[in-house]
XYZ file of N, CA and C in Angstrom:
504
model
N 37.793 -62.656 -59.046
C 36.765 -62.412 -58.324
C 36.418 -63.521 -57.338
N 36.298 -64.916 -57.884
C 36.052 -65.852 -57.094
C 36.877 -66.167 -55.973
N 38.215 -65.874 -56.279
C 39.149 -66.052 -55.141
C 39.122 -65.112 -53.955
N 38.526 -63.716 -54.135
C 38.254 -62.974 -53.250
C 37.083 -63.403 -52.452
N 36.007 -63.811 -53.126
C 34.631 -64.351 -52.227
C 35.209 -65.585 -51.405
N 36.138 -66.475 -52.049
C 36.641 -67.743 -51.189
C 37.261 -67.098 -49.966
N 38.133 -66.097 -50.112
C 38.897 -65.698 -48.958
C 37.848 -64.946 -48.080
N 37.012 -64.276 -48.368
C 35.947 -63.634 -47.580
C 35.421 -64.807 -46.743
N 34.686 -65.777 -47.427
C 33.981 -66.831 -46.590
C 34.980 -67.554 -45.794
N 36.220 -67.774 -46.120
C 37.127 -68.447 -45.190
C 37.328 -67.651 -43.862
N 37.670 -66.176 -44.195
C 37.940 -65.330 -42.869
C 36.614 -65.244 -42.151
N 35.469 -65.115 -42.793
C 34.174 -65.100 -41.988
C 34.022 -66.422 -41.238
N 34.395 -67.634 -41.609
C 34.059 -68.867 -40.843
C 35.250 -68.800 -39.848
N 36.404 -68.310 -40.070
C 37.377 -68.380 -38.961
C 37.007 -67.565 -37.913
N 36.521 -66.225 -37.845
C 36.014 -65.469 -37.030
C 34.812 -65.795 -36.138
N 33.824 -66.323 -36.911
C 32.784 -67.035 -36.285
C 32.914 -68.186 -35.845
N 33.613 -69.363 -36.289
C 33.682 -70.527 -35.651
C 34.500 -70.479 -34.431
N 35.451 -69.323 -34.408
C 36.251 -69.161 -33.129
C 35.499 -69.247 -31.671
N 34.137 -68.779 -31.663
C 33.468 -69.106 -30.598
C 33.630 -68.472 -29.409
N 33.012 -68.573 -28.338
C 33.269 -67.882 -26.941
C 34.007 -68.781 -26.138
N 34.852 -68.523 -25.582
C 35.636 -69.244 -24.375
C 35.092 -68.932 -23.087
N 35.314 -69.686 -22.085
C 35.037 -69.326 -20.862
C 35.970 -68.343 -20.195
N 35.210 -67.452 -19.688
C 35.974 -66.447 -19.209
C 36.109 -66.538 -17.588
N 37.600 -66.563 -17.260
C 38.016 -67.091 -15.913
C 37.843 -65.735 -14.936
N 38.002 -64.777 -15.446
C 37.934 -63.515 -14.322
C 36.381 -62.922 -14.506
N 36.144 -61.970 -13.791
C 34.996 -61.207 -13.903
C 34.931 -60.501 -15.277
N 33.678 -60.570 -15.830
C 33.510 -59.946 -17.181
C 34.052 -58.680 -17.175
N 35.041 -58.554 -18.129
C 35.942 -57.206 -18.152
C 35.600 -56.739 -19.634
N 35.814 -55.405 -19.757
C 35.562 -54.725 -21.106
C 36.988 -55.299 -22.023
N 36.770 -54.557 -23.178
C 37.903 -55.093 -24.175
C 39.219 -54.329 -23.881
N 39.050 -53.182 -23.109
C 40.291 -52.311 -22.891
C 41.243 -53.181 -21.660
N 40.645 -54.021 -21.042
C 41.296 -54.907 -20.070
C 42.611 -55.852 -20.668
N 42.070 -56.081 -21.939
C 42.916 -57.168 -22.784
C 44.516 -56.685 -22.754
N 44.629 -55.338 -22.789
C 46.101 -55.149 -22.907
C 46.795 -54.913 -21.630
N 46.151 -54.868 -20.494
C 46.690 -55.144 -19.257
C 47.422 -56.461 -18.947
N 46.630 -57.245 -19.513
C 47.293 -58.711 -19.379
C 48.436 -59.105 -20.087
N 49.239 -59.951 -19.563
C 50.440 -60.298 -20.280
C 50.310 -61.648 -20.902
N 49.713 -62.710 -20.218
C 49.579 -64.036 -20.669
C 48.516 -64.109 -21.868
N 48.921 -64.615 -22.929
C 48.130 -64.830 -24.139
C 46.649 -65.381 -23.894
N 46.615 -66.577 -22.844
C 45.407 -67.225 -22.468
C 44.552 -66.281 -21.955
N 44.941 -65.273 -21.145
C 44.083 -64.390 -20.332
C 43.564 -63.499 -21.207
N 44.510 -63.039 -22.185
C 44.009 -61.936 -23.338
C 42.761 -62.413 -23.947
N 43.041 -63.746 -24.424
C 41.958 -64.486 -25.140
C 40.692 -64.588 -24.439
N 40.859 -65.207 -23.063
C 39.428 -65.138 -22.326
C 38.896 -63.748 -22.366
N 39.562 -62.472 -22.186
C 38.736 -61.300 -21.979
C 38.442 -60.957 -23.286
N 38.996 -61.202 -24.306
C 38.807 -60.770 -25.783
C 37.507 -61.538 -26.312
N 37.367 -62.554 -25.775
C 36.253 -63.561 -26.328
C 35.154 -63.509 -25.188
N 34.992 -62.716 -24.165
C 34.131 -62.799 -23.293
C 32.796 -61.743 -23.748
N 31.961 -61.817 -23.019
C 30.547 -61.374 -23.584
C 30.644 -59.714 -23.653
N 31.297 -59.152 -22.763
C 31.460 -57.630 -22.797
C 32.314 -57.148 -24.019
N 33.015 -58.014 -24.655
C 33.972 -57.683 -25.638
C 33.447 -58.308 -26.945
N 32.571 -57.617 -27.640
C 31.755 -58.263 -28.643
C 32.343 -58.081 -30.168
N 33.663 -57.608 -29.896
C 34.409 -57.309 -31.417
C 35.043 -58.685 -31.910
N 34.693 -59.010 -33.057
C 35.116 -60.474 -33.440
C 36.763 -60.129 -33.858
N 37.073 -59.016 -34.337
C 38.452 -58.841 -34.700
C 39.292 -58.964 -33.627
N 39.034 -58.452 -32.421
C 39.666 -58.299 -31.190
C 39.909 -59.845 -30.785
N 38.888 -60.419 -30.975
C 38.762 -61.885 -30.449
C 39.539 -62.733 -31.326
N 39.692 -62.497 -32.678
C 40.350 -63.163 -33.568
C 41.926 -62.793 -33.229
N 42.283 -61.658 -33.091
C 43.647 -61.017 -32.978
C 44.186 -61.650 -31.678
N 43.462 -61.947 -30.625
C 44.101 -62.753 -29.335
C 43.760 -64.038 -29.308
N 42.759 -64.571 -30.070
C 42.609 -66.157 -29.742
C 43.051 -67.050 -31.058
N 42.957 -66.566 -32.287
C 43.115 -67.443 -33.240
C 44.668 -67.990 -33.542
N 45.619 -67.015 -33.132
C 46.831 -67.314 -33.532
C 47.640 -67.570 -32.230
N 47.243 -68.820 -31.464
C 48.068 -69.194 -30.354
C 49.589 -69.312 -30.556
N 49.741 -70.206 -31.618
C 51.349 -70.173 -32.023
C 51.785 -69.576 -32.955
N 50.863 -68.606 -33.627
C 51.086 -67.732 -34.762
C 51.584 -66.373 -34.176
N 52.576 -65.889 -34.951
C 53.046 -64.481 -34.496
C 52.109 -63.465 -34.873
N 52.032 -62.518 -33.909
C 51.095 -61.444 -34.036
C 51.159 -60.569 -35.308
N 52.455 -60.441 -35.796
C 52.711 -59.649 -37.044
C 52.065 -60.565 -38.224
N 51.926 -61.681 -38.062
C 51.173 -62.392 -39.082
C 49.774 -62.085 -39.117
N 49.122 -62.012 -37.998
C 47.648 -61.762 -37.923
C 47.497 -60.201 -38.288
N 48.353 -59.300 -38.024
C 48.172 -57.917 -38.612
C 48.413 -57.897 -40.220
N 49.256 -58.734 -40.438
C 49.491 -58.870 -42.256
C 48.081 -59.465 -42.662
N 47.481 -60.252 -42.002
C 46.321 -61.022 -42.545
C 45.145 -59.868 -42.572
N 45.065 -59.135 -41.396
C 44.167 -57.965 -41.440
C 44.364 -57.097 -42.392
N 45.670 -56.755 -42.850
C 45.897 -55.754 -43.969
C 45.470 -56.436 -45.239
N 45.792 -57.596 -45.475
C 45.204 -58.207 -46.645
C 43.823 -58.292 -46.800
N 42.855 -58.650 -45.668
C 41.527 -58.601 -45.379
C 41.080 -57.136 -45.699
N 41.709 -55.977 -45.268
C 41.310 -54.712 -45.583
C 41.378 -54.391 -47.173
N 42.339 -54.730 -47.825
C 42.583 -54.623 -49.155
C 41.462 -55.348 -49.804
N 41.154 -56.458 -49.674
C 40.218 -57.397 -50.128
C 38.886 -56.772 -50.036
N 38.654 -56.162 -48.871
C 37.066 -55.679 -48.563
C 37.114 -54.231 -49.466
N 38.206 -53.398 -49.635
C 38.096 -52.284 -50.655
C 37.836 -52.780 -51.923
N 38.442 -53.826 -52.257
C 38.177 -54.424 -53.731
C 37.046 -54.765 -54.015
N 36.322 -55.480 -53.003
C 34.926 -56.008 -53.099
C 33.852 -54.654 -53.135
N 34.316 -53.817 -52.330
C 33.551 -52.533 -52.309
C 33.330 -51.740 -53.557
N 34.550 -51.635 -54.307
C 34.701 -51.230 -55.396
C 34.167 -51.831 -56.710
N 34.252 -53.301 -56.523
C 33.389 -53.965 -57.808
C 32.087 -53.971 -57.398
N 31.548 -53.906 -56.218
C 30.113 -53.909 -55.966
C 29.471 -52.761 -56.320
N 30.284 -51.447 -56.132
C 29.658 -50.339 -56.464
C 29.719 -50.169 -57.863
N 30.566 -50.550 -58.688
C 30.610 -50.498 -60.231
C 29.804 -51.197 -60.852
N 29.291 -52.731 -60.470
C 28.410 -53.408 -60.960
C 26.994 -53.095 -60.859
N 26.632 -52.692 -59.403
C 25.438 -52.494 -58.973
C 25.050 -51.238 -58.775
N 25.609 -50.350 -58.009
C 25.377 -48.955 -57.554
C 25.357 -47.995 -58.940
N 26.249 -47.978 -59.706
C 26.476 -47.177 -60.801
C 25.312 -47.255 -61.753
N 24.923 -48.518 -61.987
C 23.920 -48.630 -63.144
C 22.412 -48.353 -62.467
N 22.365 -48.503 -61.290
C 21.018 -48.201 -60.729
C 20.931 -46.625 -60.548
N 22.241 -45.804 -60.371
C 22.068 -44.578 -60.082
C 21.837 -43.882 -61.446
N 22.406 -44.435 -62.509
C 22.181 -43.903 -63.889
C 20.601 -44.270 -64.286
N 20.032 -45.169 -63.923
C 18.760 -45.713 -64.131
C 17.810 -44.761 -63.611
N 18.215 -44.349 -62.324
C 17.437 -43.527 -61.514
C 17.290 -41.966 -62.037
N 18.560 -41.563 -62.774
C 18.792 -40.338 -63.274
C 18.076 -40.141 -64.639
N 17.961 -41.182 -65.276
C 17.244 -41.255 -66.323
C 15.838 -41.204 -66.263
N 15.324 -42.009 -65.204
C 13.850 -41.887 -64.793
C 13.218 -40.701 -64.639
N 14.045 -39.813 -63.577
C 13.880 -38.537 -63.045
C 14.100 -37.502 -63.958
N 14.691 -37.910 -65.166
C 15.144 -36.813 -66.133
C 16.225 -35.827 -65.717
N 17.115 -36.271 -64.839
C 18.143 -35.412 -64.293
C 19.412 -35.560 -65.087
N 19.949 -34.413 -65.106
C 21.415 -34.517 -66.016
C 22.441 -35.484 -65.045
N 23.361 -36.241 -65.677
C 24.139 -37.109 -65.015
C 24.972 -36.401 -63.878
N 25.394 -35.128 -64.125
C 26.056 -34.711 -63.034
C 25.242 -34.199 -61.861
N 24.170 -33.649 -62.212
C 23.316 -33.477 -61.000
C 22.707 -34.738 -60.320
N 22.682 -35.670 -60.899
C 22.331 -36.997 -60.391
C 23.362 -37.378 -59.475
N 24.472 -37.248 -59.959
C 25.909 -37.587 -59.234
C 26.007 -37.035 -57.857
N 25.696 -35.622 -57.901
C 25.787 -34.924 -56.820
C 24.693 -35.136 -55.742
N 23.690 -35.280 -56.155
C 22.280 -35.434 -55.159
C 22.254 -36.936 -54.803
N 21.727 -37.712 -55.830
C 21.309 -39.094 -55.532
C 22.506 -39.921 -55.018
N 23.823 -39.747 -55.366
C 25.030 -40.300 -54.969
C 25.281 -39.780 -53.633
N 25.148 -38.618 -53.105
C 25.190 -38.095 -51.702
C 24.313 -38.610 -50.839
N 22.824 -38.876 -51.451
C 21.984 -39.475 -50.516
C 22.473 -40.967 -50.314
N 23.032 -41.648 -51.198
C 23.080 -43.023 -51.022
C 24.498 -43.382 -50.281
N 25.361 -42.165 -50.247
C 26.559 -42.349 -49.559
C 26.254 -41.963 -48.006
N 25.487 -40.944 -47.693
C 25.072 -40.442 -46.350
C 24.109 -41.344 -45.649
N 23.322 -42.152 -46.167
C 22.390 -42.959 -45.409
C 22.928 -43.813 -44.568
N 23.848 -44.691 -44.802
C 24.461 -45.554 -43.812
C 24.928 -44.646 -42.414
N 25.563 -43.617 -42.829
C 25.987 -42.798 -41.665
C 24.979 -42.187 -40.708
N 23.839 -41.797 -41.321
C 22.629 -41.070 -40.646
C 21.931 -42.387 -39.837
N 21.855 -43.561 -40.427
C 21.098 -44.520 -39.580
C 21.943 -45.162 -38.581
N 23.411 -45.353 -38.894
C 24.280 -45.664 -37.694
C 24.229 -44.694 -36.445
N 24.148 -43.314 -36.745
C 24.395 -42.312 -35.832
C 23.157 -42.317 -35.101
N 21.911 -42.505 -35.597
C 20.664 -42.694 -34.918
C 20.741 -44.006 -34.278
N 21.071 -45.089 -34.648
C 21.058 -46.326 -33.817
C 22.133 -46.123 -32.501
N 23.285 -45.557 -32.720
C 24.178 -45.461 -31.717
C 23.659 -44.323 -30.690
N 22.959 -43.465 -30.907
C 22.647 -42.522 -29.998
C 21.458 -43.162 -29.178
N 20.549 -43.948 -29.886
C 19.209 -44.509 -29.435
C 19.809 -45.790 -28.596
N 20.814 -46.118 -28.748
C 21.146 -47.434 -28.060
C 21.631 -47.483 -26.732
N 22.303 -46.519 -26.245
C 22.813 -46.223 -24.891
C 22.978 -44.758 -24.560
N 23.180 -44.473 -23.059
C 23.330 -43.260 -22.719
C 24.605 -42.665 -23.126
N 25.706 -43.573 -23.680
C 27.070 -42.952 -24.086
C 27.064 -43.190 -25.735
N 26.214 -43.403 -26.342
C 26.119 -43.834 -27.718
C 26.158 -42.308 -28.475
N 26.200 -41.453 -27.964
C 26.600 -40.041 -28.719
C 28.059 -40.053 -28.919
N 28.788 -40.543 -27.992
C 30.407 -40.653 -27.884
C 30.713 -41.384 -29.468
N 30.052 -42.441 -29.542
C 30.398 -43.322 -30.676
C 29.843 -42.521 -32.091
N 28.683 -42.082 -31.983
C 28.123 -41.301 -32.956
C 29.099 -40.107 -33.427
N 29.755 -39.247 -32.477
C 30.547 -38.142 -32.775
C 31.903 -38.787 -33.330
N 32.221 -39.608 -32.655
C 33.409 -40.277 -33.259
C 33.360 -40.712 -34.660
N 32.388 -41.416 -34.898
C 32.326 -42.121 -36.069
C 32.142 -41.008 -37.225
N 31.172 -39.837 -36.915
C 31.094 -38.895 -37.973
C 32.374 -38.107 -38.112
N 33.086 -37.744 -36.927
C 34.330 -37.065 -36.981
C 35.387 -37.724 -37.895
N 35.401 -39.098 -37.558
C 36.564 -39.890 -38.231
C 36.096 -40.222 -39.748
N 34.895 -40.244 -39.893
C 34.564 -40.188 -41.534
C 34.869 -38.897 -42.224
N 34.691 -37.923 -41.519
C 35.054 -36.502 -42.199
C 36.310 -36.471 -42.164
N 37.259 -36.684 -41.271
C 38.610 -36.671 -41.393
C 39.268 -37.675 -42.634
N 38.549 -38.674 -42.627
C 39.068 -39.712 -43.727
C 38.654 -39.001 -45.051
N 37.679 -38.579 -45.445
C 37.240 -37.961 -46.683
C 38.070 -36.784 -46.791
N 38.290 -35.849 -45.821
C 39.099 -34.675 -45.887
C 40.573 -34.973 -46.148
N 41.065 -35.975 -45.768
C 42.406 -36.140 -46.053
C 42.819 -37.320 -47.123
N 42.152 -38.499 -46.821
C 42.643 -39.617 -47.888
C 41.888 -39.320 -49.151
N 40.677 -39.273 -49.171
C 40.092 -39.188 -50.461
C 40.249 -37.849 -51.177
N 40.326 -36.742 -50.529
C 40.846 -35.612 -51.212
C 42.115 -35.435 -51.688
N 42.998 -36.278 -50.830
C 44.272 -36.412 -51.356
C 44.626 -37.233 -52.500
N 43.656 -38.349 -52.637
C 43.837 -39.266 -53.801
C 43.247 -38.603 -54.901
N 42.234 -37.779 -54.903
C 41.811 -36.801 -55.858
C 42.878 -36.116 -56.325
N 43.504 -35.410 -55.507
C 44.398 -34.320 -55.894
C 45.645 -35.141 -56.710
N 46.018 -36.159 -56.087
C 47.179 -36.987 -56.499
C 46.886 -37.529 -58.043
N 45.584 -38.025 -58.028
C 45.178 -38.631 -59.460
C 45.045 -37.472 -60.365
N 44.593 -36.338 -60.031
C 44.405 -35.195 -60.908
C 45.441 -34.241 -61.306
N 46.679 -35.056 -60.858
C 48.078 -34.248 -60.989
C 48.055 -32.814 -60.373
N 47.473 -32.521 -59.331
C 47.610 -31.407 -58.945
C 47.122 -30.629 -57.901
């Protein structure tokens, strides 16, 4: 676990220390990155103020002499690490808290899992949807895409994993 925390810290420092570069062209959105052919121009656009995604900036700016397949491999390892951290955090902190709440409320464990777990799982989606809609006039697109994507993920990946693990 200490290794995963160290890797998490290193990745965070690499993406934050990367900093902002001077944008040579007019401020452009992140989609303009793909139109450029030179890596320096791509980095300038990706690190501009309108493109606030650290992962895009890291992809185009961190590995000047590093092959892009290496960056994709690093992102894949990063994703696996985040899932591992999420699982251990839920196991060590969320499950005992859920068990204690169900004991305090006098709920059977199955009922507590269905209600309290659903509330805990849905709260971030609700708050991010409210923030997305309130933040801009096109925020509803982000909210709709987020909720649709989350629903598709649960409907395909999670349900498929449950069926696979349950042999059936």
